[in-house]
Coordinates of C-alpha atoms and ligand atoms in Angstrom, one line a residue:
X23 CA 161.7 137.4 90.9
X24 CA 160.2 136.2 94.1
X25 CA 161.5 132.9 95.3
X26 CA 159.2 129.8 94.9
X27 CA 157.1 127.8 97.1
X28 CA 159.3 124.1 97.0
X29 CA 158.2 120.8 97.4
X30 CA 158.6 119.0 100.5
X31 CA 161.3 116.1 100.1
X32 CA 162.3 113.8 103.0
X33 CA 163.4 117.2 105.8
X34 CA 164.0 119.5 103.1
X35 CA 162.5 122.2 101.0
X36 CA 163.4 121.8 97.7
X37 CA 163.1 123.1 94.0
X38 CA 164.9 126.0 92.5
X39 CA 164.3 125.0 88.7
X40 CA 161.5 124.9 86.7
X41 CA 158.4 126.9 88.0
X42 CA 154.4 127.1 87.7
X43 CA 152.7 130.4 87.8
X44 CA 149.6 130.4 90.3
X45 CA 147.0 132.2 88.7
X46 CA 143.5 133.9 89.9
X47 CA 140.9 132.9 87.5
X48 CA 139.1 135.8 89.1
X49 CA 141.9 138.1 88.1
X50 CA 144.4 136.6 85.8
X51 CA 146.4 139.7 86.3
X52 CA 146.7 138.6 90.0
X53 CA 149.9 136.0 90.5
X54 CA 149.3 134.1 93.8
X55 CA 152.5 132.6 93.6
X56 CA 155.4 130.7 92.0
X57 CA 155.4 127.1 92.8
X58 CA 158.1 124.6 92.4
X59 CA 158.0 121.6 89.9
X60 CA 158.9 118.7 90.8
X61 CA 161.2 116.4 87.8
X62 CA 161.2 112.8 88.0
X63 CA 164.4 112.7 90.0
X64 CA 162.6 114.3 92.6
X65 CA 159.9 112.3 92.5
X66 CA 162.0 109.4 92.7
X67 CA 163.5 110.9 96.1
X68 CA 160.4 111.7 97.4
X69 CA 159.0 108.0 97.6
X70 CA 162.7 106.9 98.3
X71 CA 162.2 109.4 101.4
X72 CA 158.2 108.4 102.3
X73 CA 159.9 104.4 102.1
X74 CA 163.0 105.3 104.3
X75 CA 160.6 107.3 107.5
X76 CA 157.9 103.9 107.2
X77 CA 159.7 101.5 109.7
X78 CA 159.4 104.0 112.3
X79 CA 156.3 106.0 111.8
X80 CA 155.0 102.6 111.1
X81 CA 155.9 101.9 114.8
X82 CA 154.4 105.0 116.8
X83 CA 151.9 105.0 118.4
X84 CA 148.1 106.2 118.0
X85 CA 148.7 108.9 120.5
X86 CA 151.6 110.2 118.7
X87 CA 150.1 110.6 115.4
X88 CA 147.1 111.8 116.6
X89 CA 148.3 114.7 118.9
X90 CA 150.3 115.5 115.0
X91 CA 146.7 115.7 113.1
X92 CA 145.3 117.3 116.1
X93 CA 147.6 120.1 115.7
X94 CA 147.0 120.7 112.1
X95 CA 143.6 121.1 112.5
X96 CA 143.7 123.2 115.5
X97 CA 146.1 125.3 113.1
X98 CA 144.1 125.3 110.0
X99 CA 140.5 126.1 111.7
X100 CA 142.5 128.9 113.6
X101 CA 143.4 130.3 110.0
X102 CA 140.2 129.7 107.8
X103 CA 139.6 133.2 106.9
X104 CA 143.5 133.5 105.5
X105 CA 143.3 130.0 104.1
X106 CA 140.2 130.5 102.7
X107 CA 141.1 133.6 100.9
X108 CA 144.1 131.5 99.5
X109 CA 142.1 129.0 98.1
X110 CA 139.0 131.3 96.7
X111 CA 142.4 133.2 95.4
X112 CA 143.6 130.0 93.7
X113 CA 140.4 128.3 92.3
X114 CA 138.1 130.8 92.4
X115 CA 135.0 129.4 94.9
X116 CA 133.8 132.3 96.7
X117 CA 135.3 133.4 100.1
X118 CA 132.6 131.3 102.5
X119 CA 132.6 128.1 100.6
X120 CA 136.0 128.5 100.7
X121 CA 136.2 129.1 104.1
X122 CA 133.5 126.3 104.6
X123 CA 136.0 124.0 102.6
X124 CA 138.9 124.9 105.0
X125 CA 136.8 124.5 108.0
X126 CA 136.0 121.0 106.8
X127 CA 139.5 120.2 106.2
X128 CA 140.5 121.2 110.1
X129 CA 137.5 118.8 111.0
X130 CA 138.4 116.1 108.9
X131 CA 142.3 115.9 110.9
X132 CA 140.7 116.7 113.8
X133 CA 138.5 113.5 113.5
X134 CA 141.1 111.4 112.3
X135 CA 143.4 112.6 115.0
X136 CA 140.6 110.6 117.2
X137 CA 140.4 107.7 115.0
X138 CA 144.3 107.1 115.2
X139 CA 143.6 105.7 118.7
X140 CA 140.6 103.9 118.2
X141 CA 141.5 100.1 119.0
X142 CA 142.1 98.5 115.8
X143 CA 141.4 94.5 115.7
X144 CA 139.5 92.1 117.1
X145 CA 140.3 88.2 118.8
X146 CA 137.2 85.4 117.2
X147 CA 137.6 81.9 119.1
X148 CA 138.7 79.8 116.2
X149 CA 136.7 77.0 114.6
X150 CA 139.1 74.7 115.9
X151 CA 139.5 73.6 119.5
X152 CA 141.8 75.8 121.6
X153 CA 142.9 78.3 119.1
X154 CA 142.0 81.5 118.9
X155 CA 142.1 84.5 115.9
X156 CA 143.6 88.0 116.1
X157 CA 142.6 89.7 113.0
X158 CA 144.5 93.1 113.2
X159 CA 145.0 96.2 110.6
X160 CA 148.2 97.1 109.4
X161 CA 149.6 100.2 107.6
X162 CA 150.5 99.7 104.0
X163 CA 153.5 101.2 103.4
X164 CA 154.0 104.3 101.0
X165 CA 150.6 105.8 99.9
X166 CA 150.8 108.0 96.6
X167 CA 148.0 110.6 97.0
X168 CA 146.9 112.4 93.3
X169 CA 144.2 115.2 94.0
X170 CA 142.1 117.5 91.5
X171 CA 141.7 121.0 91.6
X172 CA 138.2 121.6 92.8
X173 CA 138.6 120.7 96.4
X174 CA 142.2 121.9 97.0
X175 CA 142.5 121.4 101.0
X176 CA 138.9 119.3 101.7
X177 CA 140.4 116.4 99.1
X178 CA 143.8 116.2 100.3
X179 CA 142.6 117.0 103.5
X180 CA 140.7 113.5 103.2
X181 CA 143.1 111.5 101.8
X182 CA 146.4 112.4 103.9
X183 CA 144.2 112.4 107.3
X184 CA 144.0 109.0 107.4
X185 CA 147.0 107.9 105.8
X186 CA 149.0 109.0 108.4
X187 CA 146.3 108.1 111.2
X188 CA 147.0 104.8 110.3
X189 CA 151.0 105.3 110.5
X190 CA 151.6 105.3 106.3
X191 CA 154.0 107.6 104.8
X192 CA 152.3 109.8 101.7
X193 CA 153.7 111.1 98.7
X194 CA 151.3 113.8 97.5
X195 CA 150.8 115.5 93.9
X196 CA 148.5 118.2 94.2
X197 CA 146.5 119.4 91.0
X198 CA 148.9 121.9 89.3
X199 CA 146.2 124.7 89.7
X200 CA 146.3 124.8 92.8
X201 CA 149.4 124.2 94.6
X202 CA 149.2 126.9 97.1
X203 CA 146.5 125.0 99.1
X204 CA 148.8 121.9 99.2
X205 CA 151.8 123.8 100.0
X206 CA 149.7 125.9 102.9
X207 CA 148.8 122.3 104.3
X208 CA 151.8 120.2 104.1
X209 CA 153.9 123.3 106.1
X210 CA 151.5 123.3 108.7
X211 CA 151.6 119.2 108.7
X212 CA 155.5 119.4 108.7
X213 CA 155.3 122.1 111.9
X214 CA 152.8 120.1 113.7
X215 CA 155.6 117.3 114.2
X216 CA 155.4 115.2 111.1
X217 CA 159.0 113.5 111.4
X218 CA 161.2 114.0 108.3
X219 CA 160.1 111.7 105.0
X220 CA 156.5 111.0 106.2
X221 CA 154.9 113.6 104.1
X222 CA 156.1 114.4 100.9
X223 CA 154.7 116.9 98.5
X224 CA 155.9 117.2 94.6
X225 CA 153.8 119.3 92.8
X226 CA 154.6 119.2 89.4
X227 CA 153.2 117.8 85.8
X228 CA 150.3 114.4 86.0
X229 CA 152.5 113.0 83.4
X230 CA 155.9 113.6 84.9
X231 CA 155.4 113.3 89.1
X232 CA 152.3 111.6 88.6
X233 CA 153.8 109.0 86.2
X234 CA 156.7 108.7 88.7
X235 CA 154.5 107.4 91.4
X236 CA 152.7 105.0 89.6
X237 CA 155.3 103.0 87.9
X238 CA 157.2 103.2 91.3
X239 CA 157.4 99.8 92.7
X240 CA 158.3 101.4 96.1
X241 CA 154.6 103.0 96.0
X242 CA 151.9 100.5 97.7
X243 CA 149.1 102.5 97.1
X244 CA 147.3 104.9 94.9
X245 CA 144.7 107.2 95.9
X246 CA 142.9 109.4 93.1
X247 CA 140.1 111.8 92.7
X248 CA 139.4 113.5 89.1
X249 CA 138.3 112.9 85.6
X250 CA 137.5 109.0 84.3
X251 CA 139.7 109.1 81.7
X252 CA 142.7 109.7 83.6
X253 CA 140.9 106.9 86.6
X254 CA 141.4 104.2 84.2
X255 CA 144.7 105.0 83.2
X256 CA 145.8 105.0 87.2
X257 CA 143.8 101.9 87.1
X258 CA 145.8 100.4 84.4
X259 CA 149.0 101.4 85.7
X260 CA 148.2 100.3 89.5
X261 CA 147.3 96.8 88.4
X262 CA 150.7 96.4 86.0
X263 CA 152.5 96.9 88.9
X264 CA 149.5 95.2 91.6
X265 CA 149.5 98.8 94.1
X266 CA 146.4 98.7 95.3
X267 CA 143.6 101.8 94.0
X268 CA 141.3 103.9 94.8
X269 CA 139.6 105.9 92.1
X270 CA 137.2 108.8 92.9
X271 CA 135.9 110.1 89.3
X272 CA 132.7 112.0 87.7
X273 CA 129.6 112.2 88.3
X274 CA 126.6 113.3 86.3
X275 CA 123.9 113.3 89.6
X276 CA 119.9 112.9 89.2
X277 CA 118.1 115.7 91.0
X278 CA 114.7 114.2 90.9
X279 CA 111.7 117.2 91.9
X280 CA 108.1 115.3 91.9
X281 CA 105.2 116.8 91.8
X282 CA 104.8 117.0 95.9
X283 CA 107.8 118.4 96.3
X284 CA 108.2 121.7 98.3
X285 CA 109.0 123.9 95.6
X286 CA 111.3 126.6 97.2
X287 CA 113.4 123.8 99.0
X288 CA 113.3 122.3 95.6
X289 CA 114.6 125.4 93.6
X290 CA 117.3 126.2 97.0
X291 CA 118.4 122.0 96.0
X292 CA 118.7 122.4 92.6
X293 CA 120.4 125.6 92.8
X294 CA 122.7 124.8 95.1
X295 CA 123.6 121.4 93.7
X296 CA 123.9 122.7 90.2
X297 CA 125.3 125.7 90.2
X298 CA 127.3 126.9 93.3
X299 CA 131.2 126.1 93.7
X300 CA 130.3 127.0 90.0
X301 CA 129.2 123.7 89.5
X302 CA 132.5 122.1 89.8
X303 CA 131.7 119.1 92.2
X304 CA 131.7 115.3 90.5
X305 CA 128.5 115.2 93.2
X306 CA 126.7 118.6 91.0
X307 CA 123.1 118.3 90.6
X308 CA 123.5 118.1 86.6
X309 CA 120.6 116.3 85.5
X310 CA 117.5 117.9 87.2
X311 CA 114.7 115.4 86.3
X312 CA 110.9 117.0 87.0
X313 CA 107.7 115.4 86.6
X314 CA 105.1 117.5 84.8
X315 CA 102.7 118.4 87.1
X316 CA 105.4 120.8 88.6
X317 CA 107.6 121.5 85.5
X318 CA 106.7 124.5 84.4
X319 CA 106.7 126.6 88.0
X320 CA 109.9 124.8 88.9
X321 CA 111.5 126.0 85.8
X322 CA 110.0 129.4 86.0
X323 CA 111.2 129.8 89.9
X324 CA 114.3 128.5 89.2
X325 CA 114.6 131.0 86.3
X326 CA 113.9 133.9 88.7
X327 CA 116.4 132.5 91.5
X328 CA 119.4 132.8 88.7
X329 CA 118.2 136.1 87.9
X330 CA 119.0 137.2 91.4
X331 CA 122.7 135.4 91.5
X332 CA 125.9 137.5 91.3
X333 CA 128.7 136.4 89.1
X334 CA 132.0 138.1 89.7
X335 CA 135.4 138.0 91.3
X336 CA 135.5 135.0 94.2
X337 CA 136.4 137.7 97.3
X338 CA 133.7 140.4 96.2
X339 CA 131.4 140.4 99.2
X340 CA 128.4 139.5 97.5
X341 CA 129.2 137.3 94.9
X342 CA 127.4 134.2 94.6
X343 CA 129.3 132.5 92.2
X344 CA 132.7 132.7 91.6
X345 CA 134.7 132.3 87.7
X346 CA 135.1 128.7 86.1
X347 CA 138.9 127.9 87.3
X348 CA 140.6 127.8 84.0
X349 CA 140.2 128.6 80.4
X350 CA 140.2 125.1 79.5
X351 CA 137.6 124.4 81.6
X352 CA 136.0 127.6 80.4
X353 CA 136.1 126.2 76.5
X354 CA 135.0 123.2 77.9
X355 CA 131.5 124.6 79.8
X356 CA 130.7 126.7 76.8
X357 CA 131.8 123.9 74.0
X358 CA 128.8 121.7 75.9
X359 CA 126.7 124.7 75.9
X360 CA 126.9 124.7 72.1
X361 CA 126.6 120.6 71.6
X362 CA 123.4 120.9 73.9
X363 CA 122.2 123.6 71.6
X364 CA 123.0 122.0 68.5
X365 CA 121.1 118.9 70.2
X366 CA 117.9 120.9 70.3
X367 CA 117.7 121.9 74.1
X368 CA 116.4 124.8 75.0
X369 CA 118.6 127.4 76.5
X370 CA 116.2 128.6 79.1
X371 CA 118.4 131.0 80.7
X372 CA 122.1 132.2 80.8
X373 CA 125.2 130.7 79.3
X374 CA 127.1 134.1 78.6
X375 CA 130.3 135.3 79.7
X376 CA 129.9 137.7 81.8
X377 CA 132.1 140.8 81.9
X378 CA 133.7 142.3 85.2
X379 CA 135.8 144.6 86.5
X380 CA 138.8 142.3 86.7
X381 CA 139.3 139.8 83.7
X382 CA 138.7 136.4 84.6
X383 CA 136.7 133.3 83.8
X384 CA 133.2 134.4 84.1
X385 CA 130.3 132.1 82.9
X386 CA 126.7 132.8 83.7
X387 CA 125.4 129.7 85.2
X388 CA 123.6 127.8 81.8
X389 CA 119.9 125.9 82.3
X390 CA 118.7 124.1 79.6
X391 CA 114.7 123.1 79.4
X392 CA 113.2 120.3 77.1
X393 CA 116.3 118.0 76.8
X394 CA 116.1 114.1 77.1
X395 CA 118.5 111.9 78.7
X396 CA 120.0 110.7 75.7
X397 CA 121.4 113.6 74.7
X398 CA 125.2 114.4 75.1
X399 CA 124.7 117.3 77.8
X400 CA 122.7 114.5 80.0
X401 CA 125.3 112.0 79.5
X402 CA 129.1 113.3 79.7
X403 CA 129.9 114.8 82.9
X404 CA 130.5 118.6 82.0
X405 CA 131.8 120.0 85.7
X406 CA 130.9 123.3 85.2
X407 CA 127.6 125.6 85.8
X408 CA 125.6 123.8 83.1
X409 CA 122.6 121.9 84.0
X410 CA 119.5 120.1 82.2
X411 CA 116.0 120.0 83.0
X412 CA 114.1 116.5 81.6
X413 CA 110.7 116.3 82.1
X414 CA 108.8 113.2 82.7
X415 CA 105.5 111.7 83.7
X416 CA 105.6 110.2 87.2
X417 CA 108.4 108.7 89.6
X418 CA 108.8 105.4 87.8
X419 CA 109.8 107.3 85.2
X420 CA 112.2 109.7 86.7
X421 CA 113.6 106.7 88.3
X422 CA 114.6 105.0 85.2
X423 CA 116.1 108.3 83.6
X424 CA 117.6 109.0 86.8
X425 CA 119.2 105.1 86.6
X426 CA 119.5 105.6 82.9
X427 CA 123.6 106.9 83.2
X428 CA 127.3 105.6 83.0
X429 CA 127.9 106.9 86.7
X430 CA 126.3 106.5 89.8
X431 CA 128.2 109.2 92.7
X432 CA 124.8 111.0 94.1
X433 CA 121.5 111.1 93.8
X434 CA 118.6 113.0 94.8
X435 CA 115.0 113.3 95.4
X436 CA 112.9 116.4 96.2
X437 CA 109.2 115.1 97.8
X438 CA 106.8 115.5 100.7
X439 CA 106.0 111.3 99.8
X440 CA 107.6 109.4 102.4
X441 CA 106.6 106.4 100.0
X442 CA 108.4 107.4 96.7
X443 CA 111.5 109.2 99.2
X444 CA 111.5 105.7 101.1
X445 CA 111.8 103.8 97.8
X446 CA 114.5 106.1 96.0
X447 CA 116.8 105.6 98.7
X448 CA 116.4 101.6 97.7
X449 CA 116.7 101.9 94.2
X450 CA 118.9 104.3 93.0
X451 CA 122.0 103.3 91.8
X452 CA 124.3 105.9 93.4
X453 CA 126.3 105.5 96.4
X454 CA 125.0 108.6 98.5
X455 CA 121.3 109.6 98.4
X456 CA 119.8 112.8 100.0
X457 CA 116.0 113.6 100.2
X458 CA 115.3 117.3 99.9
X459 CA 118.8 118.1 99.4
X460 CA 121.4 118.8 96.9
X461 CA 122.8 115.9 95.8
X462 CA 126.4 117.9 96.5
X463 CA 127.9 118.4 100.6
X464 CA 128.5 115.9 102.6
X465 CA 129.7 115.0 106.0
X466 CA 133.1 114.5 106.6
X467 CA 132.8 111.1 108.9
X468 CA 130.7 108.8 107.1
X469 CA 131.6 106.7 103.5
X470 CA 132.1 109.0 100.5
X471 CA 131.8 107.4 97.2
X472 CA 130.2 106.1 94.3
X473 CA 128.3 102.9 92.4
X474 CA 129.2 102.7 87.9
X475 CA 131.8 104.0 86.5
X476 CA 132.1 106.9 89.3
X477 CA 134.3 105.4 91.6
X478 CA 136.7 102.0 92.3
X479 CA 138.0 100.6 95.5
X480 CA 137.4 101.1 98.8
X481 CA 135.2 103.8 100.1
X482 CA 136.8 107.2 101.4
X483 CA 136.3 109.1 104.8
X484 CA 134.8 108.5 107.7
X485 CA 135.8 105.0 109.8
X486 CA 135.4 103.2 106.5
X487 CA 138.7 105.8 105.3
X488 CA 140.4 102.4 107.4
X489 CA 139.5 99.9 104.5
X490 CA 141.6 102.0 102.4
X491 CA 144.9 100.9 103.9
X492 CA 143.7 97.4 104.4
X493 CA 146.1 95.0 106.2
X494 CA 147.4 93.6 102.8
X495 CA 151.4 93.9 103.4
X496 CA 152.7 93.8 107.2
X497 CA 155.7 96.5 107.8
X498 CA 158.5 94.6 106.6
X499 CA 161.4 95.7 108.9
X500 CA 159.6 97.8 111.9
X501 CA 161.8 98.3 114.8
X502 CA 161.0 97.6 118.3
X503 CA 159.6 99.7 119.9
X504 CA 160.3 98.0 123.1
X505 CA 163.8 96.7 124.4
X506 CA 163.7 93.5 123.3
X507 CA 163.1 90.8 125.2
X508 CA 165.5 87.6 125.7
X509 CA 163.2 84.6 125.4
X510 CA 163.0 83.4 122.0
X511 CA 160.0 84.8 119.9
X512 CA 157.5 82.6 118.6
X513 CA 157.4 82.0 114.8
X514 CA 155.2 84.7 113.5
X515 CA 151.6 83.4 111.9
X516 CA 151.3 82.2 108.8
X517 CA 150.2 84.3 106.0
X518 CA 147.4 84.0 103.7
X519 CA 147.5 84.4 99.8
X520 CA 147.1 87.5 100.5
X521 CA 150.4 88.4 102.5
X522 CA 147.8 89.0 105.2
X523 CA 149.1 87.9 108.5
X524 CA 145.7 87.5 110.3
X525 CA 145.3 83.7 112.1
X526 CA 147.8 83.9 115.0
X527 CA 147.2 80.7 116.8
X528 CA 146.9 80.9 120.5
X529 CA 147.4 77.5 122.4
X530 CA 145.5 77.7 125.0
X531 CA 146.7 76.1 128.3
Ligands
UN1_610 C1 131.0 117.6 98.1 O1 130.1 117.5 97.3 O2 130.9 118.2 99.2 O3 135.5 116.2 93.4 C2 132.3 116.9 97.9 C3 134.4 116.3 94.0 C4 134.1 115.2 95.0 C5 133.9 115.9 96.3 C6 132.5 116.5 96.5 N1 135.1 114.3 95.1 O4 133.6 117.1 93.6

C-alpha cells in the first residue's frame, strides 16, 4: 500500500492510522490518493501548535508575510495545468475551470501578499482637547478554517490568504472529498517559508476535526463555507463558546431574462450560471425567471444549447460538463428531479444518467419549464445541474419572485433596459448583482457574500477579507520585536467592552 498524504501538525507531517480513499467521480476505478485522518488528539495538537507559533508570527512584519504568500502564488500559477488536473481529478470540474479555479487561487495570495503591507490604521483628533485616537487592526489569534468541496483550492485559497496576511495562525479542515487540493496547497505554503505551527491542516471527519475546532476554546475564529444546516450548527457552537463566525452557505440565485434581453447572451448566462462546474456553485443560476414575451424562444434556445453540451469524464478534451462529485450528491440531484416531477413541472429536457466509457457520476444537466416559485425545486437549494424556468408577466413581477426566497447570495438580470437593470441592482435582496451575466464568477478582490439566510458575518475577499479578523482581542504575549528600550513604558490604553484597545491618548505638548 502506498503511503498517505499526512496532515500538517506544528513542523511535522503526521498521520499513519486511519485513512480516506480519494476518489475520481469521473472514474471511480481511479484512486487519486490516500489521505490521512486526523483524530481528535490531533486536532487538539494542531490548534495547541497554530496557538504556540501566534506570539511571533503575530509580530512579523507585512513584508515578511507577504514575500511568504507571494511565493505560493508564484508557485501555484507556475503549476496550474498539474494542479488543475489534481483538482478536476478529485471533484470532477472539467480541466479549464479547473485550471481557471487554480489560477484564481495564485491571484488571490498574490493579492493578499500586497495587502499584508498596506498601512493598517488611522490617527482622528479626539473630541476632546489635546488628545488624539489611533484606531489600529490587530490579528485575532487562531483562525479555524472549515471549507466544502466545490471549490477545493479557490475557497481555501480565500480564507487562508488573508489570515495569514494579517499575521493569524490557521487550522484548516478541508472537505473530506477533496483533500488532495488542500494537501497540494498547504505543502507549497509550508516551502514558501510558513514558520512551523502557523498553518495547520487536519483533514479528517466534520464531526470529529471539525467538532474539535469548534468546542476549542483556544480557536478565536471560525470561518465556514457549505450547506445551511451545518452553518447554523457552527453558528451555534461559535456563540457557546463567543469565537467569532463567518458563515458562507446556499444559495438558490434569480436569473431574471426580460423581454429586451439579448437572447444569446441571455442563453450563454443561464447556461453558464446553471449548469457549468455542474451546477455546484451556492452562486448557480437555479431559478431562471422569464417574462412571457420571450419565454418560449428562451426556453427553446436554451433547449438547443444543452443539446450541443458534452457530459463525460472531467479531463476529456471536449467535455463540457464534468460528473456530479459524489453519489450522494448524485441521489440528491436526481431525488429533486423526481419531487419537481411529482410537483407538476415539466421536464423540458434532460435529467438522465448518462453512460460513459469510465463509470462515474454522470447527470445530464435537468431544465424544468412551467414551475412556480413555490414549489420545492424553486425553494431548497439543490447544488447540482437542475434548474427551473418560472414564467411571469413583466419585471415587477419577476422582481417579487426573484425576492420571493429564504436566501439572498446572487442575483441576476438579463436586459438591454438601463431603467429596469438600474433598478434591480437597488432592489434585489442579494449581496452581488450582475447585469447580463451569470449570477456565478466573481472577482477575487472585491466583497463576496450574501443577504438572508445565505451568509453571516463579515464579508469575505477583497480589502473587506480585513473585517474578518477585526481587532477584537490584541496578541496577548507578542515579543518585541525590537530590543527593548529602558525608559519606562506608558500604561497601555484602555480597552473597550469589547477588549478592543483603540483610544490611545496622546497628550499633546
Ligand atoms: C463563484 O461563483 O465563482 O461555494 C464562487 C460556492 C461559493 C463560491 C462561488 N462560495 O459556490
Amino acid at each position: 500500500m502506498t503511503s498517505p498524504f499526512k496532515n500538517r501538525i506544528g513542523d511535522a507531517w503526521i498521520g499513519d492510522g486511519d485513512v480516506t480513499e480519494n476518489i475520481n467521480p469521473s472514474d471511480l476505478s481511479d484512486v487519486v490518493g490516500l489521505y490521512a485522518r486526523a483524530d481528535a488528539a490531533q486536532a487538539a495538537d494542531a490548534i495547541a501548535a497554530a496557538r504556540a507559533a501566534f506570539p511571533s508570527w503575530s509580530a512579523t512584519t507585512g513584508q515578511m508575510r507577504g514575500d511568504i504568500l507571494e511565493r505560493a502564488a508564484a508557485e501555484i500559477l507556475a503549476r496550474r495545468e498539474e494542479l488543475g488536473e489534481l483538482l478536476a481529478r478529485e471533484e470532477g470540474k472539467t480541466l479549464p475551470e479547473a485550471m481557471g479555479e487554480v489560477a484564481r487561487a495564485g491571484q488571490i495570495f498574490r493579492f493578499f501578499a500586497a495587502e499584508a503591507v498596506r498601512a493598517a490604521g488611522e490617527v482622528v483628533p479626539s473630541v476632546r482637547p489635546g488628545v488624539s485616537v489611533e484606531v489600529t487592526r490587530e490579528p485575532l489569534g487562531v483562525i479555524g478554517l472549515i471549507t466544502p468541496w466545490n471549490f477545493p483550492i479557490a475557497i481555501p485559497a480565500w480564507k487562508i490568504a488573508p489570515a495569514l496576511a494579517y499575521g493569524n495562525c490557521v487550522v484548516f479542515k478541508p472537505a473530506e472529498l477533496v483533500p488532495g487540493c488542500a494537501w497540494a496547497l498547504t505543502e507549497i505554503l509550508v516551502r514558501a517559508g510558513l514558520p512551523a505551527g502557523v498553518l495547520n491542516l487536519v483533514m479528517g471527519r466534520g464531526s470529529v476535526v471539525g467538532a474539535a475546532m469548534l468546542e476549542s476554546p483556544e480557536v478565536d475564529a471560525i470561518s465556514f463555507t457549505g450547506s445551511v444546516g451545518t452553518g447554523r450548527q457552527v453558528a451555534e457552537r461559535c456563540v457557546a463558546t463567543m469565537k467569532k463566525v463567518q458563515l458562507e452557505m446556499g444559495g438558490k440565485n434569480p436569473l431574471i431574462v426580460l423581454d429586451d434581453a439579448d437572447l444569446p447572451a441571455a442563453v450563454e448566462a443561464a447556461v453558464n450560471g446553471a449548469f457549468f462546474s455542474t451546477g455546484q456553485r451556492c452562486t448557480a443560476s437555479s431559478r431562471l425567471i422569464v417574462t412571457e414575451g420571450i419565454h418560449d424562444r428562451f426556453v427553446a434556445a436554451v433547449t438547443a444549447r444543452l443539446e450541443r453540451l458534452t457530459v463525460g469524464h472531467a479531463l476529456r478534451k471536449g467535455t463540457d460538463i464534468g460528473p456530479v462529485v459524489s453519489q450522494d450528491q448524485l441521489e440528491q440531484d436526481r431525488r429533486y428531479i423526481a419531487i419537481g416531477q411529482d410537483e407538476g413541472a415539466r421536464l423540458a429536457w434532460g435529467g438522465g444518467l448518462v453512460e460513459c466509457d469510465t463509470k462515474g457520476f454522470f447527470l445530464q444537466p435537468a431544465l424544468f419549464t412551467e414551475t412556480t416559485n413555490a414549489m420545492r425545486i424553486n425553494r431548497e437549494e439543490i447544488f447540482g445541474p437542475v434548474a427551473s424556468v418560472v414564467r411571469v408577466r413583466d419585471y415587477e413581477e419577476a422582481l417579487a419572485a426573484a425576492n420571493d426566497t429564504a436566501f439572498g447570495l446572487a442575483a441576476g438580470i438579463c436586459t438591454t433596459s438601463l431603467k429596469h437593470a438600474s433598478h434591480f441592482k437597488r432592489n434585489a435582496q442579494a449581496g452581488m448583482v450582475m447585469v447580463n451575466l451569470p449570477t456565478a464568477g466573481v472577482d477575487y478582490h472585491v466583497p463576496f457574500g450574501g443577504r438572508k439566510a445565505s451568509s453571516y458575518g463579515p464579508r469575505e475577499q477583497g480589502a473587506y477579507a480585513a473585517n474578518s479578523t477585526p481587532p477584537s482581542r490584541p496578541p496577548t504575549s507578542t515579543p518585541e520585536p525590537f530590543p527593548r528600550q529602558r525608559r519606562a513604558r506608558p500604561a497601555p490604553a484602555p480597552r473597550d467592552a469589547w477588549g478592543r484597545r483603540t483610544i490611545s491618548p496622546t497628550l499633546l505638548p
